[in-house]
Each structure stands twice: as structure tokens, then as C-alpha cells.
């Protein structure tokens, strides 16, 4: 055996024998690499987060302090956020990603809340805004809550902002997020303030402080099937021209056949119904939908005359509020149905069919009641829609009676939003995606702490797709080729 110099050239025949096994080894590995880099294939195998809600009270003592006799402050909702039960904020329309193999989850929710207080010399010494809450759960079981935060320092008065700051650590002890599908719900998840969260709260609470537990529900949307391949057009084929809208399709229409009316009635009334006093709920029927911070009635029927500014738009759907139950009877059983918007000049009116019973013992039959008035001059046209967003509503005397005089005439109700298509191509903005409501199921593992999170609607397994099966076949081929190479190399 030579010690130095050029290595000996192997005989040609053995080299020719090794060519085929090497090809067997290289080909599967090359196919595997190609498979891994196919655009969208690996990512499409995992369901994505599409819709859902997050309910969180942040910290009740903080809310009490803000609105109490010391800070004399308040809070306001932004981005379509809502309240639930008088003590929880609801954030909506979750989007993100999910890996069923590891349980890694990222779900970002829309909406926000801003707290202000300690007003001095025309400025608020307390000014904290939290939005775009994101739940991140890793494959190792760790979880945290991130948010966009803007806060004012109590010491310097300077406002600082942070994007996706880690404001709280979440505990998912005893819960596995692997192999879930459909709707995944986690209830009563403990949250602990982080250092970044302590800075966000302006030093009101130190890091390690227990925050209110949160509950979130996300919809895990399975990927769509690969589209069928598009046939290559022949040289003689002629593309079909795109139809051009006619003037009649783009002109303003006087007859209304589509549209949406969004109204939350009054936030404090919703909180009263579902809160600790009335302990009630609401039910939707006849096409009414829940938008989180408002209810939506559709479709619109009626007419719009742009020349005179006269509108008559009627919507369908019912919202029934119940609560204050004693025995078999609800002290509150109020139904609002079939709202109607009318305008004449700048005067706008909201009329609703009111029926049922109010807390003062008054009863109503399904008769139209002019609940509120609004400034119709704020209606405008945009993108083929007759529209108005967050138009202030003022309660009438008849409307006060419809609510059992819980509110006096002149009270500002929740603002209204209306979108009425005037062209064939105009579209109504979609509702916030709250996701379906999942039925709670037992926790996958017993939790020693009563505050431990409870998971719901987790599927037992995830089927192996054709891509995974192909990868397994290729790996088997690579292993077989490697064995052949090793065996042949051992031959004399």
C-alpha cells in the first residue's frame, strides 16, 4: 500500500459496478430536496388559523382604578373590539399559523382598548393603549401573549410605543396542542406580567404580577386542495375578452336590494344583560348576525333618491335580550326586530319593531317605535356604496320607554354603520370573524390548579397526506440504495 504520492487508479470494472447504486442513492435524495423546496407544498400541509376570538379582562383592579375616584378616567374600544359580560374585552378575527405535529401556534387578534385618566391641564397623565394581541405557543410547551403597546410614563410623561411586546407569560401546563383540527378553545389560561408588560403599565404593577386569565378560540382551517392544472392554450385559441360594465351598472340605483345595518344598541346595555345583575343573554334570529361589538341586520330593501336625499331602507332580523330570571319568568325579555332607516333632508330616524317585557314591568307588542335620530347629512357615497360609519344616535322619548326608562331621552346610543350598494359590483364590508363557538370538552390532562387552562375540540389525530407518504417512500429508497452500496463495497 503506497504511503505517499498519487493514489492508485481503481480498475474500471469495479467503478462501473458502483455507478448504479450511487445513482440509486443520489436520486431519492435529490427528489427529497426538490420536494422540500417546492413552493407552498410543505406549508400547505399544516392547517392555518382563520377566525376566532380572545376574551380578556386584563386586570380587574386596573380597570376599577382607571374608572374610579382617583384616576377619574375611562377606556375606549378600537378596531372593532367589543365587551363581554361587563368585565371582559373581546378581540376578534384571528389569523396566524399552526403546526399539528409540534403544537406550535401563532394567533393574532384584531381590535384594541385604550385607557386614559389623571387628566391635568388638558392632558392625561395615564394613557395606555393595547392592540393586536397575539398568542404564541411553542413546540416546547412555552406560551406568551404579545401586543402592540403605547404608554405614557408616570415619571417623565413621555409616550413610548412597542410593536409586539411580550407583555405576559401564559401557562399551558397539562395541555397539549398537538394534532388539533376544527375549532381549538383554551379557557381560563393563567397570565403573568412580564418586564415588558410592567413597563407598558407604567410601573403600576411589577413583573410577576398575576393578570386576569384569558380565553381564546381559533378556527384551524385545512388547506385547500391543489388546483387542477390549467391546460396550455393552443396557438389558435383566442382569449375571452373581459366584459366591460355598462353605464347602467355603474350608475346610482334608486332601488335597494342589498346592504347591511350594523348597530350595537348600547354597550352598557349589553354588559348589563350579560353581567352579574341580569345574568342573561341574547339570541339572534331571522338572519341577524353577531359582529362582536355590534349586531348586523341584512339585507336592505327600499329606495334611495340622491336628488332629494331621501332614504327608506328596511332590514330583517331579530335580537332578543333576556335576563333577571325569577323562577320560570324573565324580568327582562325584550326583542328588537326589523330596523328601518329613513331620511328626509338632514333628519334621520331609526325605527324598530319592539316587543316583550322591560325591567320596569312594561310590556310591548311588536309595534314600530322611533328609537333614535341621527344626522343624515353625514351619509355619503364611496366605492359604489351609500355609507356612513359610526354615525351618532340619540335616544328619543319613545325609545326611552322601549328600554323601560333605563336611559333618559337624549342618551347617546351606540353609533350606527350602514352600507348600501348602489352598483352591481359594490360589496358590503365583511363581519369580524369571531369563529364558531366550540362546545367545551374535558381537559386532556388533569390540572392540579383550578385556574389551569381547559382545552376544547382537539382532534385525536391528523391523517398522513400524499406528500408525507411520498417522502416516506423516497426515504425507504434512499436507505435501500445505501445498503446496496455498503454491501458491494465489502465485496473483495
CSV table of C-alpha atoms in Angstrom, one decimal:
chain,number,residue,atom,x,y,z
A,1,UNK,CA,0.0,0.0,0.0
A,2,UNK,CA,1.6,3.3,-1.0
A,3,UNK,CA,2.3,5.9,1.7
A,4,UNK,CA,2.6,9.0,-0.4
A,5,UNK,CA,2.1,10.2,-4.0
A,6,UNK,CA,-0.9,9.9,-6.2
A,7,UNK,CA,-3.4,7.4,-5.1
A,8,UNK,CA,-3.7,4.4,-7.3
A,9,UNK,CA,-6.4,4.4,-10.0
A,10,UNK,CA,-9.0,1.8,-9.3
A,11,UNK,CA,-9.8,-0.8,-12.0
A,12,UNK,CA,-12.5,0.3,-14.5
A,13,UNK,CA,-14.8,-2.6,-14.0
A,14,UNK,CA,-15.5,-2.2,-10.2
A,15,UNK,CA,-16.0,1.5,-10.8
A,16,UNK,CA,-18.7,0.7,-13.4
A,17,UNK,CA,-20.4,-1.6,-10.9
A,18,UNK,CA,-20.7,1.2,-8.3
A,19,UNK,CA,-22.3,3.6,-10.7
A,20,UNK,CA,-25.8,2.2,-10.4
A,21,UNK,CA,-26.0,2.0,-6.6
A,22,UNK,CA,-24.7,5.6,-6.4
A,23,UNK,CA,-27.5,6.6,-8.7
A,24,UNK,CA,-30.0,4.9,-6.6
A,25,UNK,CA,-28.7,6.8,-3.6
A,26,UNK,CA,-28.4,10.2,-5.2
A,27,UNK,CA,-31.8,10.2,-7.0
A,28,UNK,CA,-34.0,9.8,-3.9
A,29,UNK,CA,-32.0,12.4,-2.0
A,30,UNK,CA,-32.3,14.8,-4.9
A,31,UNK,CA,-36.1,14.2,-5.0
A,32,UNK,CA,-36.3,14.8,-1.3
A,33,UNK,CA,-34.5,18.1,-1.6
A,34,UNK,CA,-36.7,19.1,-4.6
A,35,UNK,CA,-39.8,18.1,-2.5
A,36,UNK,CA,-38.7,20.2,0.4
A,37,UNK,CA,-38.2,23.3,-1.8
A,38,UNK,CA,-41.5,23.0,-3.7
A,39,UNK,CA,-43.2,26.4,-3.1
A,40,UNK,CA,-46.1,26.1,-0.7
A,41,UNK,CA,-46.2,22.3,-0.5
A,42,UNK,CA,-44.7,21.8,3.0
A,43,UNK,CA,-46.5,24.8,4.4
A,44,UNK,CA,-49.8,23.8,2.8
A,45,UNK,CA,-49.8,20.5,4.8
A,46,UNK,CA,-50.5,22.4,8.0
A,47,UNK,CA,-53.8,24.0,8.8
A,48,UNK,CA,-53.8,27.8,9.2
A,49,UNK,CA,-55.6,29.9,11.8
A,50,UNK,CA,-58.5,31.6,10.2
A,51,UNK,CA,-61.0,33.2,12.5
A,52,UNK,CA,-61.5,33.3,16.3
A,53,UNK,CA,-61.8,35.4,19.3
A,54,UNK,CA,-59.9,36.2,22.5
A,55,UNK,CA,-61.7,37.4,25.7
A,56,UNK,CA,-59.6,39.0,28.4
A,57,UNK,CA,-60.3,41.3,31.3
A,58,UNK,CA,-56.6,42.4,31.5
A,59,UNK,CA,-56.7,43.1,35.3
A,60,UNK,CA,-59.9,44.0,37.1
A,61,UNK,CA,-58.2,46.0,39.8
A,62,UNK,CA,-56.6,48.2,37.0
A,63,UNK,CA,-60.0,48.7,35.3
A,64,UNK,CA,-61.5,49.7,38.7
A,65,UNK,CA,-58.6,52.1,39.4
A,66,UNK,CA,-58.9,53.7,35.9
A,67,UNK,CA,-62.6,54.4,36.2
A,68,UNK,CA,-62.6,55.1,40.0
A,69,UNK,CA,-62.4,58.3,42.1
A,70,UNK,CA,-58.6,58.5,41.9
A,71,UNK,CA,-57.9,58.4,38.2
A,72,UNK,CA,-61.4,59.7,37.1
A,73,UNK,CA,-60.6,58.0,33.8
A,74,UNK,CA,-62.2,55.8,31.1
A,75,UNK,CA,-61.5,53.3,28.4
A,76,UNK,CA,-62.4,53.2,24.7
A,77,UNK,CA,-62.5,50.3,22.2
A,78,UNK,CA,-60.7,50.5,18.9
A,79,UNK,CA,-60.6,48.3,15.8
A,80,UNK,CA,-63.9,46.6,16.3
A,81,UNK,CA,-63.1,45.2,19.8
A,82,UNK,CA,-66.1,44.5,22.0
A,83,UNK,CA,-67.0,43.8,25.6
A,84,UNK,CA,-68.5,40.6,27.1
A,85,UNK,CA,-70.3,40.5,30.4
A,86,UNK,CA,-69.2,43.9,31.5
A,87,UNK,CA,-65.7,42.8,32.6
A,88,UNK,CA,-64.1,41.2,29.5
A,89,UNK,CA,-62.8,42.7,26.3
A,90,UNK,CA,-63.2,40.7,23.1
A,91,UNK,CA,-60.7,40.8,20.3
A,92,UNK,CA,-61.6,39.2,17.0
A,93,UNK,CA,-60.7,37.8,13.6
A,94,UNK,CA,-57.7,35.7,14.5
A,95,UNK,CA,-55.1,34.9,11.8
A,96,UNK,CA,-51.9,33.0,12.0
A,97,UNK,CA,-50.3,29.6,11.7
A,98,UNK,CA,-50.4,26.2,13.3
A,99,UNK,CA,-48.2,23.1,13.2
A,100,UNK,CA,-50.2,20.0,14.3
A,101,UNK,CA,-47.0,17.9,14.5
A,102,UNK,CA,-45.4,20.0,17.3
A,103,UNK,CA,-48.4,22.0,18.6
A,104,UNK,CA,-46.8,25.3,17.7
A,105,UNK,CA,-49.4,28.0,17.4
A,106,UNK,CA,-49.4,31.7,16.5
A,107,UNK,CA,-52.8,33.5,16.6
A,108,UNK,CA,-53.1,37.3,16.2
A,109,UNK,CA,-56.4,39.0,17.0
A,110,UNK,CA,-57.7,42.4,15.8
A,111,UNK,CA,-59.0,45.2,17.9
A,112,UNK,CA,-57.7,47.2,20.9
A,113,UNK,CA,-58.5,49.2,24.0
A,114,UNK,CA,-57.2,52.5,25.3
A,115,UNK,CA,-57.2,53.6,28.9
A,116,UNK,CA,-56.9,57.2,29.9
A,117,UNK,CA,-57.1,59.1,33.3
A,118,UNK,CA,-55.5,61.5,35.7
A,119,UNK,CA,-56.4,64.4,33.5
A,120,UNK,CA,-54.4,67.6,34.3
A,121,UNK,CA,-54.1,70.8,32.3
A,122,UNK,CA,-55.8,69.3,29.3
A,123,UNK,CA,-53.7,66.1,29.2
A,124,UNK,CA,-54.0,62.6,30.5
A,125,UNK,CA,-51.1,61.5,32.8
A,126,UNK,CA,-52.4,57.9,32.3
A,127,UNK,CA,-52.6,56.9,28.7
A,128,UNK,CA,-52.2,53.2,27.8
A,129,UNK,CA,-53.3,51.6,24.5
A,130,UNK,CA,-53.1,47.8,23.8
A,131,UNK,CA,-53.9,46.3,20.5
A,132,UNK,CA,-53.2,43.4,18.1
A,133,UNK,CA,-52.9,40.8,20.8
A,134,UNK,CA,-51.0,37.7,19.7
A,135,UNK,CA,-50.9,34.3,21.4
A,136,UNK,CA,-47.7,32.4,20.7
A,137,UNK,CA,-47.3,28.8,21.9
A,138,UNK,CA,-44.1,27.0,21.1
A,139,UNK,CA,-43.4,23.3,20.4
A,140,UNK,CA,-41.7,23.1,23.9
A,141,UNK,CA,-44.9,24.0,25.7
A,142,UNK,CA,-44.0,27.6,26.5
A,143,UNK,CA,-46.5,30.3,25.6
A,144,UNK,CA,-46.8,34.1,25.8
A,145,UNK,CA,-49.0,37.0,25.0
A,146,UNK,CA,-47.7,39.7,22.7
A,147,UNK,CA,-49.3,43.1,21.8
A,148,UNK,CA,-48.7,46.5,20.3
A,149,UNK,CA,-48.4,48.8,23.2
A,150,UNK,CA,-48.3,52.6,23.6
A,151,UNK,CA,-48.0,54.0,27.1
A,152,UNK,CA,-47.1,57.2,28.9
A,153,UNK,CA,-44.6,57.1,31.7
A,154,UNK,CA,-45.8,58.4,35.1
A,155,UNK,CA,-42.3,59.7,35.9
A,156,UNK,CA,-41.3,61.5,32.7
A,157,UNK,CA,-44.7,62.0,30.9
A,158,UNK,CA,-43.0,60.7,27.7
A,159,UNK,CA,-45.0,58.3,25.5
A,160,UNK,CA,-43.3,55.2,24.2
A,161,UNK,CA,-44.5,52.6,21.7
A,162,UNK,CA,-43.5,49.0,21.2
A,163,UNK,CA,-44.6,46.5,18.4
A,164,UNK,CA,-45.5,43.0,19.6
A,165,UNK,CA,-44.0,43.4,23.1
A,166,UNK,CA,-44.1,40.2,25.2
A,167,UNK,CA,-46.5,41.6,27.9
A,168,UNK,CA,-47.5,38.3,29.6
A,169,UNK,CA,-46.3,34.7,30.0
A,170,UNK,CA,-49.1,32.1,29.7
A,171,UNK,CA,-49.3,28.8,31.4
A,172,UNK,CA,-50.4,25.8,29.4
A,173,UNK,CA,-49.4,23.2,32.0
A,174,UNK,CA,-51.1,19.8,31.3
A,175,UNK,CA,-52.4,20.8,27.8
A,176,UNK,CA,-51.1,19.5,24.5
A,177,UNK,CA,-51.9,21.4,21.3
A,178,UNK,CA,-50.7,18.7,19.0
A,179,UNK,CA,-52.9,17.2,16.3
A,180,UNK,CA,-55.8,19.6,16.7
A,181,UNK,CA,-58.3,20.5,14.0
A,182,UNK,CA,-61.5,22.3,13.6
A,183,UNK,CA,-62.0,24.8,16.5
A,184,UNK,CA,-59.4,24.9,19.3
A,185,UNK,CA,-60.6,26.6,22.5
A,186,UNK,CA,-58.5,27.2,25.6
A,187,UNK,CA,-60.3,28.6,28.6
A,188,UNK,CA,-59.1,30.2,31.8
A,189,UNK,CA,-55.4,30.4,30.8
A,190,UNK,CA,-53.3,31.9,33.6
A,191,UNK,CA,-51.3,35.0,32.6
A,192,UNK,CA,-48.3,36.6,34.4
A,193,UNK,CA,-47.0,40.1,33.8
A,194,UNK,CA,-43.5,40.3,32.2
A,195,UNK,CA,-40.9,43.0,32.5
A,196,UNK,CA,-42.0,44.5,29.2
A,197,UNK,CA,-45.6,44.3,30.4
A,198,UNK,CA,-44.7,46.1,33.6
A,199,UNK,CA,-43.2,48.9,31.6
A,200,UNK,CA,-46.3,49.0,29.4
A,201,UNK,CA,-48.5,49.5,32.5
A,202,UNK,CA,-46.3,52.5,33.5
A,203,UNK,CA,-44.9,50.7,36.6
A,204,UNK,CA,-48.3,50.2,38.2
A,205,UNK,CA,-47.5,46.5,38.7
A,206,UNK,CA,-44.2,44.8,39.0
A,207,UNK,CA,-43.1,41.9,36.7
A,208,UNK,CA,-44.5,38.6,38.1
A,209,UNK,CA,-48.0,40.1,38.9
A,210,UNK,CA,-50.8,37.7,38.1
A,211,UNK,CA,-53.1,39.2,35.4
A,212,UNK,CA,-56.7,38.1,34.7
A,213,UNK,CA,-56.8,34.7,32.9
A,214,UNK,CA,-57.8,34.7,29.2
A,215,UNK,CA,-59.9,32.5,27.0
A,216,UNK,CA,-59.4,32.2,23.3
A,217,UNK,CA,-60.9,30.2,20.4
A,218,UNK,CA,-59.4,29.8,17.0
A,219,UNK,CA,-60.5,28.0,13.8
A,220,UNK,CA,-57.9,25.8,12.3
A,221,UNK,CA,-58.6,25.9,8.6
A,222,UNK,CA,-57.5,22.9,6.5
A,223,UNK,CA,-55.6,23.9,3.3
A,224,UNK,CA,-57.5,23.9,0.0
A,225,UNK,CA,-56.8,21.1,-2.5
A,226,UNK,CA,-54.3,21.8,-5.2
A,227,UNK,CA,-56.0,23.4,-8.2
A,228,UNK,CA,-56.3,21.3,-11.3
A,229,UNK,CA,-53.5,22.1,-13.9
A,230,UNK,CA,-54.5,24.7,-16.4
A,231,UNK,CA,-54.3,23.4,-20.0
A,232,UNK,CA,-51.9,25.2,-22.2
A,233,UNK,CA,-53.8,27.1,-24.9
A,234,UNK,CA,-53.2,26.1,-28.5
A,235,UNK,CA,-51.7,28.7,-30.9
A,236,UNK,CA,-55.2,29.1,-32.5
A,237,UNK,CA,-57.0,29.7,-29.2
A,238,UNK,CA,-58.3,33.3,-28.6
A,239,UNK,CA,-58.6,34.6,-25.0
A,240,UNK,CA,-62.1,35.6,-24.0
A,241,UNK,CA,-62.4,39.4,-23.5
A,242,UNK,CA,-63.3,40.6,-20.0
A,243,UNK,CA,-66.8,42.2,-20.1
A,244,UNK,CA,-66.9,45.9,-19.5
A,245,UNK,CA,-69.6,47.3,-17.1
A,246,UNK,CA,-72.3,49.2,-18.9
A,247,UNK,CA,-73.3,52.7,-17.8
A,248,UNK,CA,-76.4,51.2,-16.3
A,249,UNK,CA,-74.3,49.0,-14.0
A,250,UNK,CA,-72.2,51.9,-12.7
A,251,UNK,CA,-75.0,54.5,-12.4
A,252,UNK,CA,-76.5,55.2,-9.0
A,253,UNK,CA,-79.5,53.0,-8.3
A,254,UNK,CA,-82.7,54.1,-6.6
A,255,UNK,CA,-83.9,50.6,-5.7
A,256,UNK,CA,-82.1,48.9,-2.8
A,257,UNK,CA,-81.8,45.1,-2.8
A,258,UNK,CA,-78.6,44.5,-0.7
A,259,UNK,CA,-76.9,46.1,2.2
A,260,UNK,CA,-76.1,45.9,5.9
A,261,UNK,CA,-77.0,47.8,9.1
A,262,UNK,CA,-74.6,47.5,12.0
A,263,UNK,CA,-75.6,48.6,15.5
A,264,UNK,CA,-74.6,47.5,19.0
A,265,UNK,CA,-77.8,49.0,20.6
A,266,UNK,CA,-75.7,50.3,23.6
A,267,UNK,CA,-72.6,48.8,25.1
A,268,UNK,CA,-73.6,49.3,28.7
A,269,UNK,CA,-77.0,47.7,28.0
A,270,UNK,CA,-75.3,44.6,26.5
A,271,UNK,CA,-73.0,44.5,29.6
A,272,UNK,CA,-76.0,44.9,31.9
A,273,UNK,CA,-77.8,42.0,30.2
A,274,UNK,CA,-74.9,39.5,30.4
A,275,UNK,CA,-73.4,40.9,33.6
A,276,UNK,CA,-73.7,39.9,37.2
A,277,UNK,CA,-77.1,41.7,37.7
A,278,UNK,CA,-79.3,40.5,34.9
A,279,UNK,CA,-77.3,37.3,34.3
A,280,UNK,CA,-78.9,37.0,30.9
A,281,UNK,CA,-78.0,36.6,27.3
A,282,UNK,CA,-79.2,37.5,23.8
A,283,UNK,CA,-80.4,35.3,20.9
A,284,UNK,CA,-80.2,36.1,17.2
A,285,UNK,CA,-82.8,35.0,14.7
A,286,UNK,CA,-84.2,35.7,11.2
A,287,UNK,CA,-80.8,36.5,9.7
A,288,UNK,CA,-79.4,38.8,12.3
A,289,UNK,CA,-75.7,38.2,12.9
A,290,UNK,CA,-73.2,38.9,15.8
A,291,UNK,CA,-70.3,41.2,14.9
A,292,UNK,CA,-68.8,41.2,18.4
A,293,UNK,CA,-69.2,44.9,19.2
A,294,UNK,CA,-72.5,45.2,17.2
A,295,UNK,CA,-75.3,43.3,15.5
A,296,UNK,CA,-75.8,43.1,11.8
A,297,UNK,CA,-79.2,43.2,10.0
A,298,UNK,CA,-79.4,42.3,6.3
A,299,UNK,CA,-80.5,42.6,3.6
A,300,UNK,CA,-81.7,46.1,2.7
A,301,UNK,CA,-85.0,46.7,0.9
A,302,UNK,CA,-86.2,50.1,-0.2
A,303,UNK,CA,-85.1,53.1,-2.1
A,304,UNK,CA,-82.6,55.9,-2.3
A,305,UNK,CA,-83.2,59.2,-4.1
A,306,UNK,CA,-79.8,61.1,-4.4
A,307,UNK,CA,-81.5,64.2,-5.8
A,308,UNK,CA,-83.6,64.8,-2.6
A,309,UNK,CA,-81.5,62.8,-0.1
A,310,UNK,CA,-84.5,60.7,0.8
A,311,UNK,CA,-83.7,57.2,2.0
A,312,UNK,CA,-86.0,54.3,3.0
A,313,UNK,CA,-84.1,51.2,3.9
A,314,UNK,CA,-85.7,48.2,5.7
A,315,UNK,CA,-83.7,45.3,7.2
A,316,UNK,CA,-84.7,42.0,8.6
A,317,UNK,CA,-83.6,40.0,11.7
A,318,UNK,CA,-84.3,39.9,15.4
A,319,UNK,CA,-82.2,40.3,18.6
A,320,UNK,CA,-83.9,39.1,21.8
A,321,UNK,CA,-82.4,40.1,25.2
A,322,UNK,CA,-83.4,38.1,28.3
A,323,UNK,CA,-82.3,38.2,31.9
A,324,UNK,CA,-83.4,38.9,35.5
A,325,UNK,CA,-84.8,35.4,35.7
A,326,UNK,CA,-87.0,34.6,38.7
A,327,UNK,CA,-88.5,31.1,38.7
A,328,UNK,CA,-89.7,30.4,35.2
A,329,UNK,CA,-90.0,34.0,34.2
A,330,UNK,CA,-87.5,36.5,32.8
A,331,UNK,CA,-87.9,40.0,34.2
A,332,UNK,CA,-86.2,41.2,31.0
A,333,UNK,CA,-87.4,39.8,27.7
A,334,UNK,CA,-87.0,42.5,25.0
A,335,UNK,CA,-86.9,41.8,21.3
A,336,UNK,CA,-85.7,44.4,18.7
A,337,UNK,CA,-86.7,43.4,15.1
A,338,UNK,CA,-86.6,44.6,11.6
A,339,UNK,CA,-84.9,48.0,11.9
A,340,UNK,CA,-85.7,50.7,9.4
A,341,UNK,CA,-83.7,53.8,8.4
A,342,UNK,CA,-85.4,56.8,6.9
A,343,UNK,CA,-84.1,60.2,6.0
A,344,UNK,CA,-85.6,63.5,4.8
A,345,UNK,CA,-83.1,66.2,4.2
A,346,UNK,CA,-80.7,66.1,7.2
A,347,UNK,CA,-83.2,64.4,9.5
A,348,UNK,CA,-82.6,60.7,10.0
A,349,UNK,CA,-84.7,58.3,12.0
A,350,UNK,CA,-84.2,54.7,13.3
A,351,UNK,CA,-87.4,52.8,13.7
A,352,UNK,CA,-87.5,49.3,15.2
A,353,UNK,CA,-90.3,46.8,16.0
A,354,UNK,CA,-90.2,46.4,19.8
A,355,UNK,CA,-91.9,43.6,21.7
A,356,UNK,CA,-91.6,41.9,25.1
A,357,UNK,CA,-91.1,43.0,28.7
A,358,UNK,CA,-88.7,45.5,30.3
A,359,UNK,CA,-87.4,45.6,33.9
A,360,UNK,CA,-89.9,48.2,34.9
A,361,UNK,CA,-92.7,45.7,34.2
A,362,UNK,CA,-93.9,47.4,31.0
A,363,UNK,CA,-94.8,45.2,28.1
A,364,UNK,CA,-94.6,46.0,24.4
A,365,UNK,CA,-96.3,44.4,21.3
A,366,UNK,CA,-94.5,44.1,18.0
A,367,UNK,CA,-95.1,47.7,17.0
A,368,UNK,CA,-92.7,50.1,15.2
A,369,UNK,CA,-91.1,52.6,17.6
A,370,UNK,CA,-88.9,55.5,16.6
A,371,UNK,CA,-86.0,54.6,18.8
A,372,UNK,CA,-83.4,57.2,17.8
A,373,UNK,CA,-82.5,60.1,15.5
A,374,UNK,CA,-79.3,60.9,13.6
A,375,UNK,CA,-77.8,63.5,11.3
A,376,UNK,CA,-78.5,62.2,7.7
A,377,UNK,CA,-76.2,64.8,6.2
A,378,UNK,CA,-73.3,62.6,7.1
A,379,UNK,CA,-74.4,59.9,4.7
A,380,UNK,CA,-72.1,59.8,1.7
A,381,UNK,CA,-71.1,57.6,-1.3
A,382,UNK,CA,-67.9,55.7,-1.8
A,383,UNK,CA,-66.9,52.7,-3.7
A,384,UNK,CA,-70.4,52.3,-5.1
A,385,UNK,CA,-71.9,52.4,-1.6
A,386,UNK,CA,-74.2,54.7,0.2
A,387,UNK,CA,-72.4,54.6,3.5
A,388,UNK,CA,-71.9,56.1,7.0
A,389,UNK,CA,-69.5,54.8,9.7
A,390,UNK,CA,-70.0,55.3,13.4
A,391,UNK,CA,-72.9,57.8,12.9
A,392,UNK,CA,-74.0,59.1,16.4
A,393,UNK,CA,-77.5,58.0,17.5
A,394,UNK,CA,-79.6,59.9,20.0
A,395,UNK,CA,-82.4,58.1,22.0
A,396,UNK,CA,-85.9,59.5,21.6
A,397,UNK,CA,-88.6,59.7,24.3
A,398,UNK,CA,-90.4,56.8,22.7
A,399,UNK,CA,-87.0,54.9,22.6
A,400,UNK,CA,-86.5,55.6,26.3
A,401,UNK,CA,-89.9,53.9,27.1
A,402,UNK,CA,-89.0,51.0,24.9
A,403,UNK,CA,-86.0,50.3,27.1
A,404,UNK,CA,-88.1,50.6,30.3
A,405,UNK,CA,-86.6,54.0,31.0
A,406,UNK,CA,-83.2,52.6,31.8
A,407,UNK,CA,-81.9,55.6,29.8
A,408,UNK,CA,-83.5,59.0,29.5
A,409,UNK,CA,-84.3,60.6,26.2
A,410,UNK,CA,-81.3,62.3,24.7
A,411,UNK,CA,-78.9,59.5,25.7
A,412,UNK,CA,-76.2,58.7,23.2
A,413,UNK,CA,-76.7,55.1,22.0
A,414,UNK,CA,-74.1,53.1,20.2
A,415,UNK,CA,-73.4,54.7,16.8
A,416,UNK,CA,-74.7,53.1,13.6
A,417,UNK,CA,-72.9,52.0,10.5
A,418,UNK,CA,-74.7,51.4,7.2
A,419,UNK,CA,-73.5,50.2,3.8
A,420,UNK,CA,-76.0,50.1,0.9
A,421,UNK,CA,-74.7,49.0,-2.6
A,422,UNK,CA,-75.7,51.3,-5.4
A,423,UNK,CA,-73.9,49.4,-8.1
A,424,UNK,CA,-73.9,45.8,-9.2
A,425,UNK,CA,-70.2,45.4,-8.3
A,426,UNK,CA,-70.2,47.1,-4.9
A,427,UNK,CA,-69.6,44.9,-1.9
A,428,UNK,CA,-70.5,45.2,1.8
A,429,UNK,CA,-67.6,45.0,4.2
A,430,UNK,CA,-67.4,41.6,5.9
A,431,UNK,CA,-68.2,40.9,9.5
A,432,UNK,CA,-65.4,40.5,12.0
A,433,UNK,CA,-64.6,36.8,12.1
A,434,UNK,CA,-65.4,35.5,15.6
A,435,UNK,CA,-65.1,31.9,14.6
A,436,UNK,CA,-67.6,29.2,15.6
A,437,UNK,CA,-68.4,28.6,19.3
A,438,UNK,CA,-66.8,25.3,20.4
A,439,UNK,CA,-68.5,23.0,22.9
A,440,UNK,CA,-66.3,22.6,25.9
A,441,UNK,CA,-64.7,19.2,26.4
A,442,UNK,CA,-62.8,17.8,29.4
A,443,UNK,CA,-59.1,18.8,29.8
A,444,UNK,CA,-56.7,16.4,28.1
A,445,UNK,CA,-54.8,16.1,31.3
A,446,UNK,CA,-56.0,16.7,34.9
A,447,UNK,CA,-54.8,20.1,36.1
A,448,UNK,CA,-53.7,20.4,39.8
A,449,UNK,CA,-54.6,24.1,39.8
A,450,UNK,CA,-58.2,25.2,39.4
A,451,UNK,CA,-57.0,28.1,37.2
A,452,UNK,CA,-55.3,25.8,34.8
A,453,UNK,CA,-56.4,26.2,31.1
A,454,UNK,CA,-59.0,23.9,29.7
A,455,UNK,CA,-58.7,22.8,26.0
A,456,UNK,CA,-61.7,22.0,23.8
A,457,UNK,CA,-62.3,20.5,20.4
A,458,UNK,CA,-58.9,18.9,19.8
A,459,UNK,CA,-58.9,16.1,17.2
A,460,UNK,CA,-57.2,12.9,18.1
A,461,UNK,CA,-55.0,12.6,15.0
A,462,UNK,CA,-54.0,14.2,11.7
A,463,UNK,CA,-54.1,12.0,8.6
A,464,UNK,CA,-50.9,11.5,6.6
A,465,UNK,CA,-51.2,13.2,3.3
A,466,UNK,CA,-49.8,12.1,-0.1
A,467,UNK,CA,-46.7,14.4,0.3
A,468,UNK,CA,-45.8,12.7,3.6
A,469,UNK,CA,-46.3,9.2,2.0
A,470,UNK,CA,-44.1,10.1,-0.9
A,471,UNK,CA,-41.4,11.3,1.4
A,472,UNK,CA,-41.5,8.0,3.3
A,473,UNK,CA,-41.2,6.0,0.0
A,474,UNK,CA,-38.2,8.1,-1.0
A,475,UNK,CA,-36.5,7.7,2.3
A,476,UNK,CA,-37.0,4.0,2.1
A,477,UNK,CA,-35.5,4.0,-1.4
A,478,UNK,CA,-32.5,6.0,-0.1
A,479,UNK,CA,-32.0,3.5,2.7
A,480,UNK,CA,-32.1,0.6,0.3
A,481,UNK,CA,-29.6,2.2,-2.0
A,482,UNK,CA,-27.2,2.9,0.9
A,483,UNK,CA,-27.4,-0.7,1.9
A,484,UNK,CA,-26.5,-1.9,-1.6
A,485,UNK,CA,-23.5,0.5,-1.7
A,486,UNK,CA,-22.2,-0.8,1.6
A,487,UNK,CA,-22.6,-4.4,0.7
A,488,UNK,CA,-20.9,-4.0,-2.7
A,489,UNK,CA,-18.0,-2.1,-1.1
A,490,UNK,CA,-17.5,-5.0,1.3
A,491,UNK,CA,-17.0,-7.5,-1.6
A,492,UNK,CA,-13.4,-8.3,-2.5
